[in-house]
Coordinates of C-alpha atoms and ligand atoms in Angstrom, one line a residue:
X1 CA 74.4 105.9 91.4
X2 CA 71.8 108.5 92.0
X3 CA 71.2 110.8 89.1
X4 CA 72.7 113.7 91.0
X5 CA 75.9 111.7 91.6
X6 CA 76.0 110.5 88.0
X7 CA 75.7 114.0 86.6
X8 CA 78.2 115.4 89.2
X9 CA 80.7 112.8 88.1
X10 CA 80.3 113.8 84.5
X11 CA 80.8 117.4 85.3
X12 CA 83.9 116.6 87.2
X13 CA 85.3 114.7 84.2
X14 CA 84.4 117.8 82.1
X15 CA 86.3 120.0 84.5
X16 CA 89.4 117.7 84.4
X17 CA 89.4 117.5 80.6
X18 CA 89.2 121.3 80.3
X19 CA 91.9 121.7 82.9
X20 CA 94.1 119.2 81.0
X21 CA 93.8 121.5 78.0
X22 CA 95.1 124.4 80.0
X23 CA 91.7 126.2 80.2
X24 CA 91.6 128.7 83.1
X25 CA 88.8 129.3 85.6
X26 CA 86.2 127.2 83.9
X27 CA 87.3 123.9 85.4
X28 CA 86.8 125.3 88.9
X29 CA 83.3 126.4 88.0
X30 CA 82.4 122.9 86.7
X31 CA 83.8 121.4 89.9
X32 CA 81.8 123.7 92.1
X33 CA 78.7 123.0 90.2
X34 CA 79.3 119.3 90.5
X35 CA 79.7 119.6 94.2
X36 CA 76.4 121.5 94.6
X37 CA 74.5 119.1 92.4
X38 CA 75.8 116.1 94.3
X39 CA 74.7 117.6 97.6
X40 CA 71.4 118.9 96.2
X41 CA 68.5 117.2 97.9
X42 CA 66.1 117.4 94.9
X43 CA 66.5 114.9 92.2
X44 CA 68.3 116.7 89.4
X45 CA 66.3 114.8 86.8
X46 CA 63.1 116.2 88.0
X47 CA 64.6 119.7 87.7
X48 CA 66.0 119.0 84.3
X49 CA 62.6 118.0 83.0
X50 CA 61.3 121.4 84.1
X51 CA 64.1 123.0 82.0
X52 CA 67.4 124.7 82.3
X53 CA 66.1 127.6 84.5
X54 CA 65.0 125.1 87.2
X55 CA 68.5 123.6 87.2
X56 CA 70.2 127.0 87.3
X57 CA 68.3 127.6 90.5
X58 CA 71.0 125.5 92.2
X59 CA 73.8 127.7 93.6
X60 CA 76.9 127.9 91.4
X61 CA 75.1 126.3 88.5
X62 CA 75.1 128.8 85.6
X63 CA 73.3 128.8 82.3
X64 CA 76.0 127.0 80.4
X65 CA 76.1 124.1 82.9
X66 CA 72.4 123.9 83.4
X67 CA 71.8 123.5 79.7
X68 CA 74.4 120.7 79.5
X69 CA 72.6 118.9 82.4
X70 CA 69.3 119.2 80.5
X71 CA 71.0 117.9 77.3
X72 CA 72.3 114.9 79.2
X73 CA 69.0 114.0 80.8
X74 CA 67.2 114.4 77.4
X75 CA 69.8 112.7 75.1
X76 CA 71.9 110.6 77.4
X77 CA 75.1 112.5 76.4
X78 CA 76.7 115.9 76.4
X79 CA 78.1 116.6 72.9
X80 CA 80.9 118.9 74.1
X81 CA 82.0 116.3 76.6
X82 CA 82.1 113.6 73.9
X83 CA 84.4 115.9 71.8
X84 CA 86.7 116.5 74.8
X85 CA 86.9 112.8 75.4
X86 CA 87.9 112.2 71.8
X87 CA 90.5 114.9 71.9
X88 CA 92.0 113.4 75.1
X89 CA 91.3 109.7 75.2
X90 CA 92.9 108.9 78.6
X91 CA 91.9 107.2 81.8
X92 CA 91.7 110.5 83.6
X93 CA 90.2 109.1 86.8
X94 CA 92.9 106.4 87.2
X95 CA 95.8 108.7 86.2
X96 CA 95.0 111.5 88.5
X97 CA 95.0 109.2 91.4
X98 CA 98.7 109.1 91.2
X99 CA 100.1 111.6 93.8
X100 CA 101.3 114.7 92.0
X101 CA 99.6 114.0 88.7
X102 CA 96.8 116.4 88.0
X103 CA 94.7 116.9 84.8
X104 CA 97.3 119.3 83.4
X105 CA 100.1 116.8 83.7
X106 CA 97.8 114.1 82.2
X107 CA 97.3 116.5 79.2
X108 CA 101.0 117.0 78.7
X109 CA 101.9 113.4 79.1
X110 CA 99.3 112.4 76.5
X111 CA 100.4 115.1 74.1
X112 CA 104.1 114.5 74.4
X113 CA 104.3 110.8 75.2
X114 CA 100.9 109.3 74.3
X115 CA 100.2 108.2 77.9
X116 CA 96.6 107.0 78.2
X117 CA 96.6 104.5 81.0
X118 CA 98.4 103.7 84.3
X119 CA 100.4 101.0 82.5
X120 CA 101.5 103.6 79.9
X121 CA 102.5 106.0 82.7
X122 CA 104.5 103.3 84.5
X123 CA 106.3 102.3 81.3
X124 CA 107.1 105.9 80.5
X125 CA 108.4 106.6 84.1
X126 CA 110.5 103.4 84.0
X127 CA 112.1 104.2 80.7
X128 CA 113.1 107.6 82.0
X129 CA 111.3 109.6 79.3
X130 CA 109.2 111.7 81.7
X131 CA 112.2 113.4 83.3
X132 CA 113.3 114.6 79.8
X133 CA 110.2 116.7 79.5
X134 CA 110.6 120.3 80.5
X135 CA 109.4 121.0 84.0
X136 CA 109.4 117.4 85.1
X137 CA 112.8 116.3 86.3
X138 CA 114.1 113.1 87.9
X139 CA 112.4 113.6 91.3
X140 CA 109.0 114.0 89.8
X141 CA 109.5 111.0 87.7
X142 CA 110.5 108.8 90.6
X143 CA 107.6 110.2 92.7
X144 CA 105.2 109.2 89.9
X145 CA 106.7 105.7 89.8
X146 CA 106.3 105.4 93.5
X147 CA 102.7 106.5 93.4
X148 CA 101.5 104.1 90.8
X149 CA 100.9 101.0 93.0
X150 CA 98.9 103.0 95.4
X151 CA 96.8 104.5 92.6
X152 CA 96.3 101.1 91.1
X153 CA 95.0 99.6 94.3
X154 CA 92.9 102.7 95.1
X155 CA 91.3 102.3 91.7
X156 CA 89.8 99.0 92.8
X157 CA 88.6 100.0 96.3
X158 CA 85.5 102.0 97.1
X159 CA 85.1 104.5 99.8
X160 CA 83.0 103.3 102.7
X161 CA 81.0 106.5 102.3
X162 CA 79.9 105.4 98.8
X163 CA 79.5 101.6 99.5
X164 CA 77.8 101.8 102.8
X165 CA 74.6 103.6 101.8
X166 CA 74.2 101.2 98.8
X167 CA 74.8 98.2 101.1
X168 CA 72.2 99.5 103.5
X169 CA 69.7 100.0 100.7
X170 CA 70.2 96.4 99.5
X171 CA 69.9 95.2 103.0
X172 CA 66.6 97.0 103.5
X173 CA 65.3 95.7 100.2
X174 CA 66.2 92.1 101.0
X175 CA 64.7 92.4 104.5
X176 CA 61.4 93.0 102.8
X177 CA 61.6 89.9 100.6
X178 CA 59.3 87.0 101.7
X179 CA 61.9 84.2 101.7
X180 CA 64.5 86.2 103.7
X181 CA 64.7 85.3 107.4
X182 CA 67.8 87.2 108.4
X183 CA 70.0 89.6 106.5
X184 CA 73.2 91.3 107.5
X185 CA 76.1 93.1 105.8
X186 CA 79.3 91.2 106.3
X187 CA 83.0 91.7 105.4
X188 CA 84.9 94.9 105.6
X189 CA 81.8 97.0 105.2
X190 CA 80.4 95.6 108.5
X191 CA 83.7 96.4 110.2
X192 CA 83.4 100.0 108.8
X193 CA 86.8 99.8 107.0
X194 CA 87.5 103.2 105.4
X195 CA 87.7 101.6 101.9
X196 CA 86.2 98.3 100.8
X197 CA 86.7 95.9 97.9
X198 CA 83.1 94.8 97.5
X199 CA 79.9 94.7 99.5
X200 CA 79.1 91.3 101.1
X201 CA 75.5 90.5 102.0
X202 CA 74.6 87.4 104.0
X203 CA 71.1 86.1 104.1
X204 CA 69.5 83.1 105.8
X205 CA 66.6 81.4 104.1
X206 CA 65.1 78.0 103.3
X207 CA 64.5 79.1 99.7
X208 CA 67.9 80.3 98.5
X209 CA 66.9 80.4 94.8
X210 CA 64.0 82.7 95.5
X211 CA 66.5 85.0 97.4
X212 CA 68.9 84.9 94.5
X213 CA 66.1 85.8 92.1
X214 CA 65.0 88.7 94.3
X215 CA 68.6 89.9 94.7
X216 CA 69.4 90.0 91.0
X217 CA 66.0 91.8 90.6
X218 CA 67.2 94.7 92.9
X219 CA 65.8 97.7 91.1
X220 CA 69.1 99.7 91.2
X221 CA 71.2 96.9 89.9
X222 CA 73.3 97.9 86.8
X223 CA 74.1 94.3 85.8
X224 CA 74.3 90.7 87.1
X225 CA 77.9 89.3 87.4
X226 CA 76.9 85.8 88.4
X227 CA 73.9 84.0 89.7
X228 CA 74.1 80.5 91.3
X229 CA 71.8 78.5 93.6
X230 CA 73.1 80.1 96.9
X231 CA 75.4 82.8 95.6
X232 CA 75.1 85.8 93.3
X233 CA 76.9 89.0 92.4
X234 CA 75.6 92.2 91.0
X235 CA 77.0 95.7 90.2
X236 CA 75.3 98.7 91.8
X237 CA 76.7 102.1 90.8
X238 CA 80.0 100.4 89.9
X239 CA 80.2 98.7 93.3
X240 CA 80.2 94.9 93.3
X241 CA 77.7 93.3 95.7
X242 CA 78.0 89.7 96.6
X243 CA 75.2 87.7 98.1
X244 CA 75.5 84.4 100.0
X245 CA 72.5 82.5 101.3
X246 CA 72.9 80.0 104.1
X247 CA 70.5 77.8 106.2
X248 CA 69.0 79.5 109.2
X249 CA 70.9 77.4 111.7
X250 CA 74.3 78.4 110.1
X251 CA 73.7 82.1 110.0
X252 CA 75.8 83.1 113.1
X253 CA 78.7 81.0 112.0
X254 CA 78.6 82.3 108.5
X255 CA 78.3 85.9 109.7
X256 CA 81.3 85.5 112.0
X257 CA 83.3 83.9 109.3
X258 CA 82.5 86.3 106.5
X259 CA 82.9 89.4 108.6
X260 CA 86.6 88.8 109.2
X261 CA 89.0 90.2 109.4
X262 CA 91.2 87.3 108.4
X263 CA 93.7 88.1 111.2
X264 CA 90.9 88.2 113.7
X265 CA 89.5 84.9 112.6
X266 CA 92.9 83.2 112.6
X267 CA 93.4 84.3 116.2
X268 CA 89.9 83.2 117.3
X269 CA 90.3 79.9 115.5
X270 CA 93.5 79.1 117.3
X271 CA 91.8 79.8 120.6
X272 CA 89.2 77.2 119.5
X273 CA 91.9 74.7 118.7
X274 CA 93.4 75.1 122.2
X275 CA 90.0 74.1 123.6
X276 CA 89.7 71.0 121.3
X277 CA 87.1 72.8 119.2
X278 CA 87.0 73.4 115.5
X279 CA 85.6 76.6 114.2
X280 CA 84.5 77.4 110.6
X281 CA 81.7 79.0 108.5
X282 CA 79.3 76.2 109.6
X283 CA 79.8 76.5 113.3
X284 CA 81.9 75.5 116.3
X285 CA 82.4 71.7 116.6
X286 CA 83.6 69.6 119.5
X287 CA 86.2 67.3 118.0
X288 CA 87.7 66.0 121.2
X289 CA 86.4 62.5 120.4
X290 CA 87.8 62.5 116.9
X291 CA 91.2 61.8 115.4
X292 CA 92.8 64.6 113.6
X293 CA 92.0 63.0 110.2
X294 CA 88.4 62.5 111.2
X295 CA 88.1 66.1 112.3
X296 CA 89.6 67.5 109.2
X297 CA 87.8 65.1 106.8
X298 CA 84.6 67.0 106.8
X299 CA 83.8 70.6 107.7
X300 CA 80.9 69.5 109.8
X301 CA 82.6 66.6 111.5
X302 CA 82.3 66.5 115.2
X303 CA 79.5 67.6 117.5
X304 CA 78.2 71.0 116.7
X305 CA 78.1 73.2 119.8
X306 CA 77.4 76.7 118.3
X307 CA 76.6 78.4 115.1
X308 CA 73.1 79.8 115.1
X309 CA 74.0 83.2 116.4
X310 CA 77.3 85.0 116.4
X311 CA 77.3 85.7 120.1
X312 CA 77.0 82.0 120.9
X313 CA 80.1 81.4 118.7
X314 CA 82.1 83.6 120.9
X315 CA 80.4 82.5 124.1
X316 CA 81.4 78.9 123.6
X317 CA 85.0 80.0 123.4
X318 CA 84.5 81.8 126.7
X319 CA 84.7 85.2 125.0
X320 CA 82.6 88.3 125.0
X321 CA 81.0 89.1 121.6
X322 CA 83.3 91.3 119.7
X323 CA 81.9 94.4 118.0
X324 CA 82.8 94.1 114.3
X325 CA 84.8 97.4 114.3
X326 CA 87.3 95.8 116.7
X327 CA 87.9 92.6 114.7
X328 CA 91.4 93.5 113.4
X329 CA 93.5 91.4 115.8
X330 CA 94.7 94.5 117.6
X331 CA 94.2 93.0 121.1
X332 CA 90.5 92.4 120.9
X333 CA 90.8 88.6 121.1
X334 CA 92.7 88.8 124.4
X335 CA 90.3 91.5 125.8
X336 CA 87.2 89.5 124.8
X337 CA 88.7 86.5 126.6
X338 CA 89.1 88.5 129.9
X339 CA 85.8 90.4 129.3
X340 CA 87.7 93.7 129.2
X341 CA 86.4 95.0 125.9
X342 CA 85.8 98.8 125.8
X343 CA 82.3 100.0 125.9
X344 CA 82.4 101.8 122.6
X345 CA 81.1 105.3 121.9
X346 CA 77.9 105.5 119.9
X347 CA 76.5 108.2 117.5
X348 CA 73.9 109.1 120.2
X349 CA 76.7 110.0 122.6
X350 CA 77.9 112.8 120.3
X351 CA 76.3 116.1 121.4
X352 CA 77.7 118.6 119.0
X353 CA 79.9 119.3 116.0
X354 CA 83.1 121.4 116.5
X355 CA 84.2 121.7 112.9
X356 CA 81.7 123.2 110.5
X357 CA 82.0 125.7 107.5
X358 CA 79.6 128.4 106.3
X359 CA 79.5 130.6 103.3
X360 CA 81.9 133.0 105.1
X361 CA 84.6 130.7 103.7
X362 CA 83.9 127.7 101.4
X363 CA 80.7 126.3 102.9
X364 CA 77.5 126.3 100.9
X365 CA 75.2 127.8 103.6
X366 CA 74.8 130.7 105.8
X367 CA 75.6 130.7 109.5
X368 CA 71.9 130.6 110.3
X369 CA 71.3 127.6 108.0
X370 CA 74.2 125.7 109.4
X371 CA 72.9 126.3 113.0
X372 CA 69.4 125.3 112.0
X373 CA 70.8 122.1 110.4
X374 CA 72.7 121.2 113.6
X375 CA 69.6 121.8 115.7
X376 CA 67.5 119.7 113.4
X377 CA 70.1 116.9 113.5
X378 CA 69.7 116.9 117.2
X379 CA 72.9 118.5 118.3
X380 CA 73.1 120.6 121.5
X381 CA 75.7 122.8 120.1
X382 CA 77.7 123.6 117.0
X383 CA 81.0 125.4 116.5
X384 CA 81.5 127.4 113.3
X385 CA 85.0 127.0 112.1
X386 CA 85.5 128.8 108.8
X387 CA 88.9 128.8 107.1
X388 CA 91.3 131.4 108.2
X389 CA 93.5 132.7 105.4
X390 CA 96.9 131.3 105.2
X391 CA 99.0 128.6 103.5
X392 CA 96.9 126.2 101.4
X393 CA 93.8 128.3 101.5
X394 CA 92.7 130.3 98.4
X395 CA 92.8 134.0 99.4
X396 CA 89.2 134.7 98.3
X397 CA 88.1 131.9 100.8
X398 CA 90.1 132.4 103.9
X399 CA 89.1 134.9 106.6
X400 CA 91.7 137.5 107.8
X401 CA 91.8 138.6 111.4
X402 CA 89.5 141.5 110.7
X403 CA 86.9 139.2 109.1
X404 CA 87.2 136.8 112.0
X405 CA 86.4 139.6 114.5
X406 CA 83.3 140.5 112.4
X407 CA 82.2 136.9 112.2
X408 CA 82.5 136.5 116.0
X409 CA 80.1 139.3 116.6
X410 CA 77.6 137.9 114.1
X411 CA 77.9 134.5 115.7
X412 CA 77.2 136.0 119.2
X413 CA 74.0 137.5 117.8
X414 CA 73.0 134.2 116.2
X415 CA 73.7 132.4 119.4
X416 CA 71.3 134.7 121.3
X417 CA 68.5 133.8 118.9
X418 CA 69.2 130.1 118.4
X419 CA 67.7 127.1 120.2
X420 CA 71.1 125.5 120.5
X421 CA 74.5 126.8 121.7
X422 CA 76.5 128.4 118.9
X423 CA 80.3 128.7 119.4
X424 CA 82.7 130.9 117.5
X425 CA 85.6 129.0 116.1
X426 CA 88.1 129.0 113.3
X427 CA 90.0 126.5 111.2
X428 CA 93.5 127.9 111.3
X429 CA 96.3 126.5 109.1
X430 CA 99.3 124.8 110.5
X431 CA 102.2 126.0 108.4
X432 CA 105.0 123.6 107.5
X433 CA 107.0 125.0 110.5
X434 CA 104.0 124.4 112.8
X435 CA 103.0 128.0 113.2
X436 CA 99.4 129.1 113.2
X437 CA 98.0 131.6 110.7
X438 CA 95.8 133.7 113.0
X439 CA 96.8 136.6 115.4
X440 CA 97.0 135.8 119.1
X441 CA 94.4 138.4 120.2
X442 CA 91.9 137.0 117.7
X443 CA 92.6 133.5 118.8
X444 CA 91.9 134.5 122.4
X445 CA 88.5 135.9 121.4
X446 CA 87.4 132.5 119.9
X447 CA 85.7 129.7 121.8
X448 CA 87.4 126.9 119.9
X449 CA 90.4 126.8 117.6
X450 CA 90.8 123.9 115.2
X451 CA 94.2 123.9 113.6
X452 CA 94.8 121.8 110.5
X453 CA 97.5 121.1 107.9
X454 CA 96.5 122.0 104.4
X455 CA 99.9 122.2 102.6
X456 CA 103.0 120.1 102.3
X457 CA 101.0 117.0 103.0
X458 CA 103.7 114.5 102.5
X459 CA 106.8 113.3 104.5
X460 CA 107.0 113.4 108.3
X461 CA 104.6 115.8 109.9
X462 CA 105.3 115.0 113.5
X463 CA 107.3 118.1 114.5
X464 CA 104.8 120.4 112.8
X465 CA 101.8 118.8 114.4
X466 CA 103.5 118.6 117.9
X467 CA 104.3 122.3 117.6
X468 CA 100.7 123.2 116.8
X469 CA 99.4 120.9 119.6
X470 CA 101.6 122.8 122.0
X471 CA 100.1 126.2 121.0
X472 CA 98.1 127.4 124.0
X473 CA 95.2 128.6 121.9
X474 CA 94.7 125.4 119.8
X475 CA 92.0 123.1 121.1
X476 CA 91.8 120.5 118.3
X477 CA 94.2 119.3 115.6
X478 CA 92.0 118.9 112.5
X479 CA 92.4 116.0 110.0
X480 CA 95.9 115.5 111.4
X481 CA 97.5 113.6 108.6
X482 CA 95.7 115.3 105.8
X483 CA 95.1 112.0 104.1
X484 CA 92.5 111.7 101.4
X485 CA 91.4 108.1 100.8
X486 CA 92.4 106.7 97.4
X487 CA 94.1 110.1 96.6
X488 CA 96.9 110.8 98.9
X489 CA 98.4 109.1 102.0
X490 CA 99.0 112.3 103.9
X491 CA 101.7 113.0 106.5
X492 CA 103.4 110.2 108.3
X493 CA 103.1 110.9 112.0
X494 CA 104.8 109.5 115.1
X495 CA 101.4 109.1 116.7
X496 CA 102.7 108.2 120.2
X497 CA 104.8 111.4 120.4
X498 CA 102.0 113.6 119.1
X499 CA 99.4 112.0 121.3
X500 CA 101.6 112.4 124.4
X501 CA 102.0 116.1 123.8
X502 CA 98.3 116.4 122.9
X503 CA 97.4 114.8 126.2
X504 CA 99.7 117.0 128.1
X505 CA 98.5 120.2 126.5
X506 CA 94.8 119.3 126.5
X507 CA 94.6 119.4 122.8
X508 CA 92.2 116.9 121.1
X509 CA 93.1 115.1 118.0
X510 CA 90.3 115.1 115.4
X511 CA 88.6 112.2 113.8
X512 CA 87.4 113.9 110.7
X513 CA 84.2 112.1 109.7
X514 CA 84.2 113.1 106.1
X515 CA 84.2 109.7 104.3
X516 CA 86.9 111.0 102.0
X517 CA 89.2 111.5 104.9
X518 CA 88.4 109.4 108.1
X519 CA 91.5 111.0 109.6
X520 CA 92.8 109.9 112.1
X521 CA 92.3 106.3 111.2
X522 CA 91.1 103.7 113.7
X523 CA 94.6 102.3 114.1
X524 CA 96.0 105.7 115.0
X525 CA 93.1 106.5 117.3
X526 CA 93.8 103.4 119.3
X527 CA 97.4 104.4 119.7
X528 CA 96.5 108.0 120.6
X529 CA 94.1 106.9 123.3
X530 CA 96.7 104.5 124.7
X531 CA 98.9 107.6 125.3
X532 CA 96.0 109.4 127.1
X533 CA 95.0 111.8 124.3
X534 CA 91.4 112.8 123.6
X535 CA 89.7 112.8 120.2
X536 CA 87.0 114.9 118.8
X537 CA 84.6 113.5 116.1
X538 CA 83.8 116.3 113.7
X539 CA 82.1 116.2 110.2
X540 CA 83.9 119.3 108.7
X541 CA 80.4 119.9 107.2
X542 CA 80.2 122.3 104.3
X543 CA 76.4 122.0 104.2
X544 CA 73.7 120.8 106.7
X545 CA 73.3 117.5 104.8
X546 CA 76.8 116.5 106.0
X547 CA 75.9 116.4 109.7
X548 CA 74.7 112.9 109.3
X549 CA 78.2 111.8 108.2
X550 CA 79.1 111.9 111.9
X551 CA 78.4 108.2 112.0
X552 CA 81.4 107.5 109.8
X553 CA 83.6 109.3 112.4
X554 CA 81.9 107.5 115.3
X555 CA 82.6 104.1 113.7
X556 CA 86.2 105.1 113.0
X557 CA 86.5 106.0 116.7
X558 CA 85.0 102.6 117.6
X559 CA 87.7 101.0 115.3
X560 CA 90.1 102.9 117.5
X561 CA 88.5 101.5 120.7
X562 CA 87.1 104.9 121.8
X563 CA 84.7 105.1 124.7
X564 CA 82.4 108.0 125.1
X565 CA 84.7 109.5 127.7
X566 CA 87.5 109.6 125.2
X567 CA 85.6 111.9 122.9
X568 CA 85.6 115.7 123.5
X569 CA 82.2 116.4 121.9
X570 CA 80.3 113.9 124.0
X571 CA 80.5 116.5 126.7
X572 CA 77.9 119.1 127.3
X573 CA 78.8 122.7 126.3
X574 CA 79.5 123.7 129.9
X575 CA 81.8 120.8 130.4
X576 CA 83.6 121.8 127.2
Ligands
LIG1 ZN1 90.6 121.5 106.7
LIG2 ZN1 87.4 122.2 107.5

């Protein structure tokens, strides 16, 4: 964990513990500060060493918080936080992953029922004691019970957005080590799954023990879980990283095998069997001369016909090499066999961002700064889409029609000066009945309207989203399901129906690239494209640093088989 991340996480815990005690306002201030510190590009430790004034230079970080940051850097703890933890000794992070359970509920459940862990919560819900508390009821209790398995699983999975940068750092580090010949990430992280269990790293070398030594010596390693002669596991920022070292000649086979998914590999292997071939982590073997027993007696039995590179593994099976994002057994094996795989969209294809916030709503930066950031990132255009007021949006954040008109004229002026095209947009709210929270005349004055659900994010959302997609002014449905990974599942959606309407009405469905969302998912994107809909890949950036998160959206699009032509913002501004 970077120091900024680490301190932000502590402040979030602080906020939750205060909130659990029923403290007003302060929790939100701690959360905001945490967010700013996490995004801040200067190492917080460097600032803390300069003193509390330097830390307080960061937006939204006041004196009280900055002195706590300094206290932590100097002493390794925050006394007040330790007190709060003693007063409320609960697994806050795990408990609040249960849908509908916030810090306040955790506080009450601890006080009244002594609930400290997910197991306690489950026992309490099963015994029916929660519904006896005032304000809880039977429905709440059964919702809690339903949410526990999801919360439990989520607790064990890491967001790709957290795991991927760490995996890449380890990979870069290993690449520099003398005994390492080839090094790749494998497993779900290579397939860009939205959440992953652990990070798999595959290395080829003729000196595995030296590689293992280098690996457990990774400077950011928190601890070593195991270290063998060709395998090792370490923890980096709470993420488990597993290393496997293979011989150079086996690298392609091992990479194919350990990238998965299981379903993909099963389908490919059965294709191999049909051709009298055997496929495993050591290669592809011709077993046509062997009896079945002989072929199965030894993994390496038979004549090896491929294994050094991944592409020759597929080639020998008369298949095109399959991009890792597609390896989910959703038709890619058949398409690779007929050489009909899509030519997937790339990050370079994306020419602009159509969903971006500024300090007019809840973004951290001015319009000018967000425009400069987009230009620096290499975009040809950016569309500013601050939150309109409406359901789900705090009134001090959302823009009313009057504000939007003002903002449009400011944006037009900025556009005149800027070296990229600057479009005026809005993120309108889709109410539970599908209506949009902005006046028609204002909508008409905007270049792009993103409409997103922010309230009532459970149950079936199809009617509501279809209604919004039909709205003549709406161009993009933002984060359509409203899911937040490891937090809430979001709306369930009949994607075929939504996508058909979207295609008909020229409304694009968003792939929100924020690693906490990745919404739509790859599976839904694939279905949407099959119905002829278009997608837009947007970062929903609240600061310029977030533009680079577009890659998570692009790889999600690739998991959904998207080609460049399927993505709205691969077009030039005039084509838009
Ligand atoms: Zn939104
Ligand atoms: Zn947004």
